[in-house]
mmCIF file of C-alpha atoms in Angstrom:
data_model
loop_
_atom_site.group_PDB
_atom_site.id
_atom_site.type_symbol
_atom_site.label_atom_id
_atom_site.label_comp_id
_atom_site.label_asym_id
_atom_site.label_seq_id
_atom_site.Cartn_x
_atom_site.Cartn_y
_atom_site.Cartn_z
ATOM 1 C CA MET O 127 20.349 -8.149 0.737
ATOM 2 C CA THR O 128 18.644 -7.514 -2.939
ATOM 3 C CA LEU O 129 14.992 -6.975 -4.076
ATOM 4 C CA THR O 130 12.340 -9.194 -2.421
ATOM 5 C CA SER O 131 9.478 -9.631 -5.077
ATOM 6 C CA THR O 132 6.106 -8.562 -3.793
ATOM 7 C CA ARG O 133 4.916 -11.766 -5.388
ATOM 8 C CA THR O 134 6.711 -14.067 -2.705
ATOM 9 C CA ILE O 135 6.143 -11.741 0.168
ATOM 10 C CA LEU O 136 1.760 -11.973 -0.818
ATOM 11 C CA GLU O 137 1.731 -15.511 -1.803
ATOM 12 C CA ALA O 138 3.499 -16.035 1.240
ATOM 13 C CA ALA O 139 1.659 -14.155 3.737
ATOM 14 C CA ALA O 140 -1.567 -15.497 1.381
ATOM 15 C CA ALA O 141 -0.780 -19.012 2.600
ATOM 16 C CA ALA O 142 -0.403 -18.545 5.889
ATOM 17 C CA GLY O 143 -3.630 -16.151 6.300
ATOM 18 C CA THR O 144 -1.402 -13.092 7.815
ATOM 19 C CA GLY O 145 -1.625 -9.930 6.676
ATOM 20 C CA VAL O 146 1.535 -7.636 4.955
ATOM 21 C CA GLY O 147 1.783 -3.936 5.404
ATOM 22 C CA ALA O 148 1.943 -1.938 2.319
ATOM 23 C CA PHE O 149 3.180 1.505 3.680
ATOM 24 C CA ASN O 150 3.394 4.618 1.499
ATOM 25 C CA VAL O 151 6.956 6.751 0.913
ATOM 26 C CA LEU O 152 6.988 10.126 1.055
ATOM 27 C CA HIS O 153 10.351 10.780 0.863
ATOM 28 C CA LEU O 154 13.720 9.592 1.297
ATOM 29 C CA GLU O 155 13.305 9.471 5.190
ATOM 30 C CA THR O 156 10.210 7.574 5.304
ATOM 31 C CA ALA O 157 11.499 5.309 2.989
ATOM 32 C CA GLU O 158 14.609 4.497 5.870
ATOM 33 C CA ALA O 159 11.968 4.833 8.362
ATOM 34 C CA LEU O 160 9.753 1.573 6.954
ATOM 35 C CA ALA O 161 12.910 -0.293 6.177
ATOM 36 C CA GLY O 162 14.217 -0.008 9.815
ATOM 37 C CA ALA O 163 10.654 -1.489 10.632
ATOM 38 C CA ALA O 164 10.960 -4.333 8.725
ATOM 39 C CA GLU O 165 14.958 -4.565 9.668
ATOM 40 C CA GLU O 166 13.836 -4.317 13.073
ATOM 41 C CA THR O 167 10.246 -6.939 13.574
ATOM 42 C CA GLY O 168 11.783 -9.590 11.042
ATOM 43 C CA LEU O 169 9.160 -8.854 9.117
ATOM 44 C CA PRO O 170 8.993 -8.420 5.124
ATOM 45 C CA VAL O 171 7.421 -4.963 3.973
ATOM 46 C CA ILE O 172 6.077 -3.569 0.800
ATOM 47 C CA LEU O 173 7.404 0.544 0.157
ATOM 48 C CA GLN O 174 4.659 2.271 -2.040
ATOM 49 C CA LEU O 175 5.502 5.193 -4.290
ATOM 50 C CA SER O 176 2.063 6.727 -5.471
ATOM 51 C CA GLU O 177 1.388 8.869 -8.095
ATOM 52 C CA ASN O 178 0.782 11.473 -6.216
ATOM 53 C CA CYS O 179 4.156 11.445 -4.874
ATOM 54 C CA VAL O 180 5.769 11.298 -8.002
ATOM 55 C CA HIS O 181 3.862 14.467 -8.893
ATOM 56 C CA TYR O 182 4.864 16.197 -5.683
ATOM 57 C CA HIS O 183 8.661 15.386 -6.693
ATOM 58 C CA GLY O 184 8.611 16.749 -9.831
ATOM 59 C CA ALA O 185 9.710 13.554 -11.484
ATOM 60 C CA PHE O 186 9.827 9.606 -11.226
ATOM 61 C CA GLU O 187 12.975 8.221 -11.395
ATOM 62 C CA PRO O 188 15.082 10.283 -8.321
ATOM 63 C CA ILE O 189 12.139 9.317 -5.869
ATOM 64 C CA ALA O 190 11.979 5.903 -7.667
ATOM 65 C CA ARG O 191 15.577 4.742 -7.433
ATOM 66 C CA ALA O 192 16.217 6.031 -4.257
ATOM 67 C CA THR O 193 13.291 4.075 -2.666
ATOM 68 C CA LEU O 194 14.993 0.867 -4.745
ATOM 69 C CA ALA O 195 18.236 1.755 -3.342
ATOM 70 C CA VAL O 196 17.024 2.002 0.198
ATOM 71 C CA ALA O 197 15.387 -1.709 -0.451
ATOM 72 C CA GLU O 198 18.331 -2.996 -2.070
ATOM 73 C CA ALA O 199 20.410 -2.107 1.209
ATOM 74 C CA SER O 200 17.787 -3.214 3.624
ATOM 75 C CA THR O 201 18.952 -6.418 5.133
ATOM 76 C CA ALA O 202 15.050 -7.173 5.630
ATOM 77 C CA ARG O 203 12.627 -8.230 3.192
ATOM 78 C CA VAL O 204 11.313 -5.488 1.038
ATOM 79 C CA ALA O 205 9.684 -4.924 -1.853
ATOM 80 C CA VAL O 206 8.888 -1.789 -4.032
ATOM 81 C CA HIS O 207 5.269 -1.213 -5.804
ATOM 82 C CA LEU O 208 3.638 1.325 -7.731
ATOM 83 C CA ASP O 209 0.405 2.582 -5.267
ATOM 84 C CA HIS O 210 -2.535 3.921 -7.527
ATOM 85 C CA ALA O 211 -1.097 5.041 -10.847
ATOM 86 C CA GLU O 212 -4.467 6.139 -13.032
ATOM 87 C CA ASP O 213 -1.577 7.111 -15.917
ATOM 88 C CA ALA O 214 -0.727 3.477 -17.221
ATOM 89 C CA GLY O 215 1.935 4.915 -18.962
ATOM 90 C CA LEU O 216 3.738 5.525 -14.864
ATOM 91 C CA ALA O 217 2.826 1.794 -14.221
ATOM 92 C CA LEU O 218 4.895 0.585 -17.721
ATOM 93 C CA ARG O 219 7.972 2.702 -16.435
ATOM 94 C CA ALA O 220 7.956 1.544 -13.039
ATOM 95 C CA ILE O 221 8.386 -1.972 -14.058
ATOM 96 C CA ASP O 222 10.803 -0.699 -16.510
ATOM 97 C CA LEU O 223 12.666 0.723 -14.063
ATOM 98 C CA GLY O 224 12.485 -2.804 -11.790
ATOM 99 C CA PHE O 225 9.856 -2.256 -9.152
ATOM 100 C CA GLY O 226 8.440 -5.579 -7.890
ATOM 101 C CA SER O 227 4.714 -5.093 -8.269
ATOM 102 C CA VAL O 228 2.492 -2.006 -9.769
ATOM 103 C CA MET O 229 -1.032 -0.670 -8.749
ATOM 104 C CA TYR O 230 -3.056 0.203 -12.317
ATOM 105 C CA ASP O 231 -6.003 2.045 -10.703
ATOM 106 C CA GLY O 232 -8.997 2.384 -13.376
ATOM 107 C CA ALA O 233 -11.799 2.208 -10.636
ATOM 108 C CA LYS O 234 -13.346 5.356 -12.085
ATOM 109 C CA LEU O 235 -13.910 3.705 -15.618
ATOM 110 C CA ASP O 236 -16.651 1.703 -16.764
ATOM 111 C CA PHE O 237 -15.971 -1.761 -16.512
ATOM 112 C CA ALA O 238 -14.889 -2.612 -19.876
ATOM 113 C CA ASP O 239 -11.916 0.212 -20.144
ATOM 114 C CA ASN O 240 -11.215 -1.080 -16.748
ATOM 115 C CA VAL O 241 -10.620 -3.928 -18.170
ATOM 116 C CA ALA O 242 -9.050 -3.246 -21.437
ATOM 117 C CA THR O 243 -6.404 -0.941 -20.029
ATOM 118 C CA THR O 244 -5.468 -3.472 -16.935
ATOM 119 C CA GLN O 245 -4.741 -5.900 -19.521
ATOM 120 C CA ARG O 246 -2.124 -3.519 -21.079
ATOM 121 C CA VAL O 247 -0.111 -3.230 -18.209
ATOM 122 C CA VAL O 248 -0.904 -6.652 -16.937
ATOM 123 C CA ALA O 249 0.592 -8.270 -20.188
ATOM 124 C CA ALA O 250 3.594 -5.751 -19.860
ATOM 125 C CA ALA O 251 4.068 -6.911 -16.587
ATOM 126 C CA ALA O 252 4.431 -10.491 -17.151
ATOM 127 C CA THR O 253 7.340 -10.252 -19.341
ATOM 128 C CA ARG O 254 8.864 -8.939 -16.634
ATOM 129 C CA GLY O 255 7.668 -11.520 -13.391
ATOM 130 C CA VAL O 256 6.230 -8.423 -12.149
ATOM 131 C CA LEU O 257 2.789 -8.578 -9.867
ATOM 132 C CA VAL O 258 -0.029 -6.318 -10.723
ATOM 133 C CA GLU O 259 -2.833 -4.918 -8.762
ATOM 134 C CA ALA O 260 -6.027 -3.503 -9.331
ATOM 135 C CA GLU O 261 -8.706 -1.765 -7.937
ATOM 136 C CA LEU O 262 -12.753 -2.432 -8.283
ATOM 137 C CA GLY O 263 -15.294 -0.845 -7.157
ATOM 138 C CA GLU O 264 -18.965 -1.053 -8.783
ATOM 139 C CA ILE O 265 -20.043 -1.529 -12.473
ATOM 140 C CA GLY O 266 -19.037 2.165 -13.566
ATOM 141 C CA GLY O 267 -17.636 3.322 -10.591
ATOM 142 C CA LYS O 268 -16.837 7.178 -11.780
ATOM 143 C CA ASP O 269 -16.181 7.710 -8.039
ATOM 144 C CA GLY O 270 -13.795 5.324 -7.326
ATOM 145 C CA ALA O 271 -13.656 2.275 -5.258
ATOM 146 C CA HIS O 272 -13.306 4.323 -1.775
ATOM 147 C CA ALA O 273 -16.293 6.448 -2.418
ATOM 148 C CA PRO O 274 -18.769 6.738 0.407
ATOM 149 C CA GLY O 275 -20.705 3.416 0.241
ATOM 150 C CA VAL O 276 -19.221 1.805 -2.952
ATOM 151 C CA ARG O 277 -18.703 -1.734 -2.427
ATOM 152 C CA THR O 278 -17.180 -4.475 -5.056
ATOM 153 C CA ASP O 279 -19.835 -7.188 -6.200
ATOM 154 C CA PRO O 280 -17.876 -10.562 -5.841
ATOM 155 C CA ASP O 281 -19.329 -11.985 -8.914
ATOM 156 C CA GLU O 282 -18.021 -8.891 -10.770
ATOM 157 C CA ALA O 283 -14.807 -8.908 -8.884
ATOM 158 C CA ALA O 284 -14.245 -12.907 -10.108
ATOM 159 C CA ARG O 285 -14.950 -12.310 -13.874
ATOM 160 C CA PHE O 286 -12.832 -8.479 -13.804
ATOM 161 C CA VAL O 287 -9.646 -11.364 -12.404
ATOM 162 C CA ALA O 288 -10.480 -13.481 -14.597
ATOM 163 C CA GLU O 289 -10.509 -11.376 -17.761
ATOM 164 C CA THR O 290 -7.287 -9.239 -16.631
ATOM 165 C CA GLY O 291 -5.371 -11.507 -15.106
ATOM 166 C CA VAL O 292 -4.254 -9.648 -12.288
ATOM 167 C CA ASP O 293 -2.397 -10.631 -9.542
ATOM 168 C CA ALA O 294 -3.732 -8.636 -6.572
ATOM 169 C CA LEU O 295 -7.119 -6.841 -6.435
ATOM 170 C CA ALA O 296 -7.841 -3.965 -4.359
ATOM 171 C CA VAL O 297 -11.476 -4.395 -3.001
ATOM 172 C CA ALA O 298 -14.157 -1.460 -1.547
ATOM 173 C CA VAL O 299 -15.554 -2.700 1.438
ATOM 174 C CA GLY O 300 -15.807 0.275 3.737
ATOM 175 C CA SER O 301 -12.265 2.153 4.269
ATOM 176 C CA SER O 302 -11.605 5.059 2.526
ATOM 177 C CA HIS O 303 -8.466 7.102 1.262
ATOM 178 C CA ALA O 304 -6.995 9.759 3.749
ATOM 179 C CA MET O 305 -8.845 9.331 7.203
ATOM 180 C CA THR O 306 -7.595 11.235 9.938
ATOM 181 C CA GLU O 307 -9.602 9.501 12.724
ATOM 182 C CA ARG O 308 -9.347 5.248 13.027
ATOM 183 C CA VAL O 309 -13.361 4.955 12.801
ATOM 184 C CA ALA O 310 -14.227 3.500 9.383
ATOM 185 C CA ALA O 311 -16.197 -0.099 9.944
ATOM 186 C CA LEU O 312 -15.670 -3.094 7.648
ATOM 187 C CA ASP O 313 -18.030 -5.313 5.667
ATOM 188 C CA LEU O 314 -16.400 -8.641 7.047
ATOM 189 C CA GLU O 315 -18.980 -10.576 5.337
ATOM 190 C CA LEU O 316 -18.442 -8.750 1.988
ATOM 191 C CA ILE O 317 -14.590 -9.129 2.536
ATOM 192 C CA ALA O 318 -15.123 -13.280 3.033
ATOM 193 C CA ARG O 319 -17.151 -13.316 -0.213
ATOM 194 C CA LEU O 320 -14.491 -11.685 -2.152
ATOM 195 C CA ARG O 321 -12.019 -14.397 -0.652
ATOM 196 C CA ALA O 322 -14.226 -17.183 -1.905
ATOM 197 C CA ALA O 323 -15.031 -15.708 -5.228
ATOM 198 C CA VAL O 324 -11.542 -14.358 -6.039
ATOM 199 C CA PRO O 325 -8.309 -16.438 -6.480
ATOM 200 C CA VAL O 326 -5.458 -13.188 -5.806
ATOM 201 C CA PRO O 327 -4.577 -11.378 -2.776
ATOM 202 C CA LEU O 328 -7.192 -9.104 -1.610
ATOM 203 C CA VAL O 329 -6.134 -5.725 -0.510
ATOM 204 C CA LEU O 330 -7.185 -3.176 1.410
ATOM 205 C CA HIS O 331 -6.811 0.903 0.540
ATOM 206 C CA GLY O 332 -7.592 2.872 3.730
ATOM 207 C CA SER O 333 -6.420 1.353 5.632
ATOM 208 C CA SER O 334 -5.493 4.553 8.523
ATOM 209 C CA GLY O 335 -9.270 5.031 9.012
ATOM 210 C CA VAL O 336 -9.751 1.564 9.800
ATOM 211 C CA PRO O 337 -9.233 0.756 14.066
ATOM 212 C CA ASP O 338 -6.157 -2.161 14.625
ATOM 213 C CA GLU O 339 -8.882 -4.808 15.764
ATOM 214 C CA THR O 340 -11.041 -3.950 12.941
ATOM 215 C CA ILE O 341 -8.140 -4.239 10.688
ATOM 216 C CA VAL O 342 -7.468 -8.038 12.899
ATOM 217 C CA ALA O 343 -11.096 -8.908 12.009
ATOM 218 C CA GLY O 344 -10.485 -7.972 7.976
ATOM 219 C CA ILE O 345 -6.970 -10.442 7.491
ATOM 220 C CA ALA O 346 -8.712 -13.066 9.374
ATOM 221 C CA ALA O 347 -11.783 -12.598 6.668
ATOM 222 C CA GLY O 348 -9.459 -12.825 3.975
ATOM 223 C CA LEU O 349 -7.458 -9.340 3.448
ATOM 224 C CA THR O 350 -3.826 -9.979 2.385
ATOM 225 C CA LYS O 351 -2.052 -6.446 1.855
ATOM 226 C CA ILE O 352 -3.084 -3.854 4.072
ATOM 227 C CA ASN O 353 -2.240 -0.327 2.783
ATOM 228 C CA VAL O 354 -1.402 2.639 5.141
ATOM 229 C CA SER O 355 0.038 6.469 4.497
ATOM 230 C CA THR O 356 -2.014 8.701 6.423
ATOM 231 C CA HIS O 357 -1.873 7.379 9.627
ATOM 232 C CA LEU O 358 2.270 7.345 9.436
ATOM 233 C CA ASN O 359 2.019 10.485 7.881
ATOM 234 C CA LYS O 360 0.289 11.583 11.280
ATOM 235 C CA ALA O 361 3.101 10.122 13.366
ATOM 236 C CA PHE O 362 5.692 11.962 11.239
ATOM 237 C CA THR O 363 3.912 15.359 11.778
ATOM 238 C CA GLY O 364 3.162 14.724 14.950
ATOM 239 C CA ALA O 365 6.645 13.833 16.341
ATOM 240 C CA ILE O 366 7.973 16.889 13.989
ATOM 241 C CA ARG O 367 5.727 19.178 15.963
ATOM 242 C CA GLU O 368 6.731 18.209 19.131
ATOM 243 C CA PHE O 369 10.339 18.398 18.723
ATOM 244 C CA LEU O 370 9.801 22.069 17.523
ATOM 245 C CA ALA O 371 7.976 22.872 20.567
ATOM 246 C CA GLU O 372 10.289 21.465 22.668
ATOM 247 C CA HIS O 373 13.599 22.981 20.770
ATOM 248 C CA PRO O 374 11.876 26.296 18.938
ATOM 249 C CA ALA O 375 15.542 27.451 17.843
ATOM 250 C CA ALA O 376 16.003 24.587 16.168
ATOM 251 C CA VAL O 377 17.305 25.069 12.627
ATOM 252 C CA ASP O 378 18.890 21.758 11.151
ATOM 253 C CA SER O 379 16.170 20.387 9.165
ATOM 254 C CA ARG O 380 18.177 16.929 10.271
ATOM 255 C CA LYS O 381 17.000 17.130 14.241
ATOM 256 C CA TYR O 382 13.576 17.606 13.626
ATOM 257 C CA VAL O 383 12.959 15.543 10.395
ATOM 258 C CA ALA O 384 14.905 12.747 12.002
ATOM 259 C CA ALA O 385 12.564 12.633 15.533
ATOM 260 C CA GLY O 386 9.285 12.299 12.588
ATOM 261 C CA ARG O 387 11.629 9.146 11.074
ATOM 262 C CA ASP O 388 11.964 7.614 14.598
ATOM 263 C CA ALA O 389 8.362 7.909 14.824
ATOM 264 C CA VAL O 390 7.350 6.685 11.631
ATOM 265 C CA ARG O 391 9.986 3.775 12.040
ATOM 266 C CA ILE O 392 8.384 2.301 15.636
ATOM 267 C CA GLU O 393 4.796 2.608 14.668
ATOM 268 C CA ALA O 394 5.300 1.004 11.326
ATOM 269 C CA GLY O 395 7.306 -1.921 13.128
ATOM 270 C CA ARG O 396 3.811 -2.389 15.195
ATOM 271 C CA MET O 397 1.727 -2.191 12.587
ATOM 272 C CA LEU O 398 3.877 -4.864 10.676
ATOM 273 C CA ARG O 399 3.670 -7.543 13.592
ATOM 274 C CA LEU O 400 0.126 -6.773 14.180
ATOM 275 C CA PHE O 401 -1.235 -7.655 10.450
ATOM 276 C CA ALA O 402 1.365 -10.594 10.981
ATOM 277 C CA SER O 403 0.183 -11.823 13.857
ATOM 278 C CA ALA O 404 -3.919 -11.466 12.706
ATOM 279 C CA GLY O 405 -4.413 -14.361 10.347
ATOM 280 C CA ALA O 406 -5.859 -17.791 11.822
ATOM 281 C CA GLY O 407 -4.462 -19.592 14.574
ATOM 282 C CA LYS O 408 -3.277 -16.365 15.667
ATOM 283 C CA ASP O 409 -3.730 -15.266 19.263
ATOM 284 C CA GLY O 410 -1.894 -11.289 20.583
ATOM 285 C CA ILE O 411 0.555 -9.113 18.322
ATOM 286 C CA GLY O 412 3.646 -10.730 19.525
#
């Protein structure tokens, strides 16, 4: 199957009132696991490469082309997205390479600078039909949209979307990046206000720290794209630790990395089902 556009996936989910899993790729094995989860569940998935991932690999194109290749070879509906690019130039490169969407993250800038740079990315993306996600925390949010206590103001969010023309908006509603315990509380009333104020899909970052039932409630309140990284990384690493504990003489990395890949596939599939069943009129995770 060819690549599915992020826009198609998000618009369908927003119309249905359901959520979509957007999961971070760290290396080829995680991309394979995530595509496998989509194939097994029959649900769409968004594969994300972050700017941090690009730095880890030392170059953008090798890991980007590998992720695109996994998506294109899959029988599932798979989109590829650039996540958290504070470098606008990286977003432009992803657009040129064929990504279905990019996130320009100017949340640490003041409002005017965030708007101006986001407008540049939106203009470039529009020529290729690429969806643009942006992030907004608070006016002058120097610590970014997911610093403790930061919340996105609905009026400012509406103004930001109108001035930039972005297609999706990451909002600060109580989650935080890189949490290893699932104890975060979301401001459901704020999510509903943002949903009413903003005409584009809302994105939850830092979802790894949010319990299942709270994510379900957040989707019902108006969230569409649910980003997960750390939670799946824990599954990957935990499976490898377990394999090596049971096979201390193992030296073939394919053996233990395969265990990690399988764990991510299983947990990603569970989360895809959860998110897809979480909208209005749904009952149970299927």
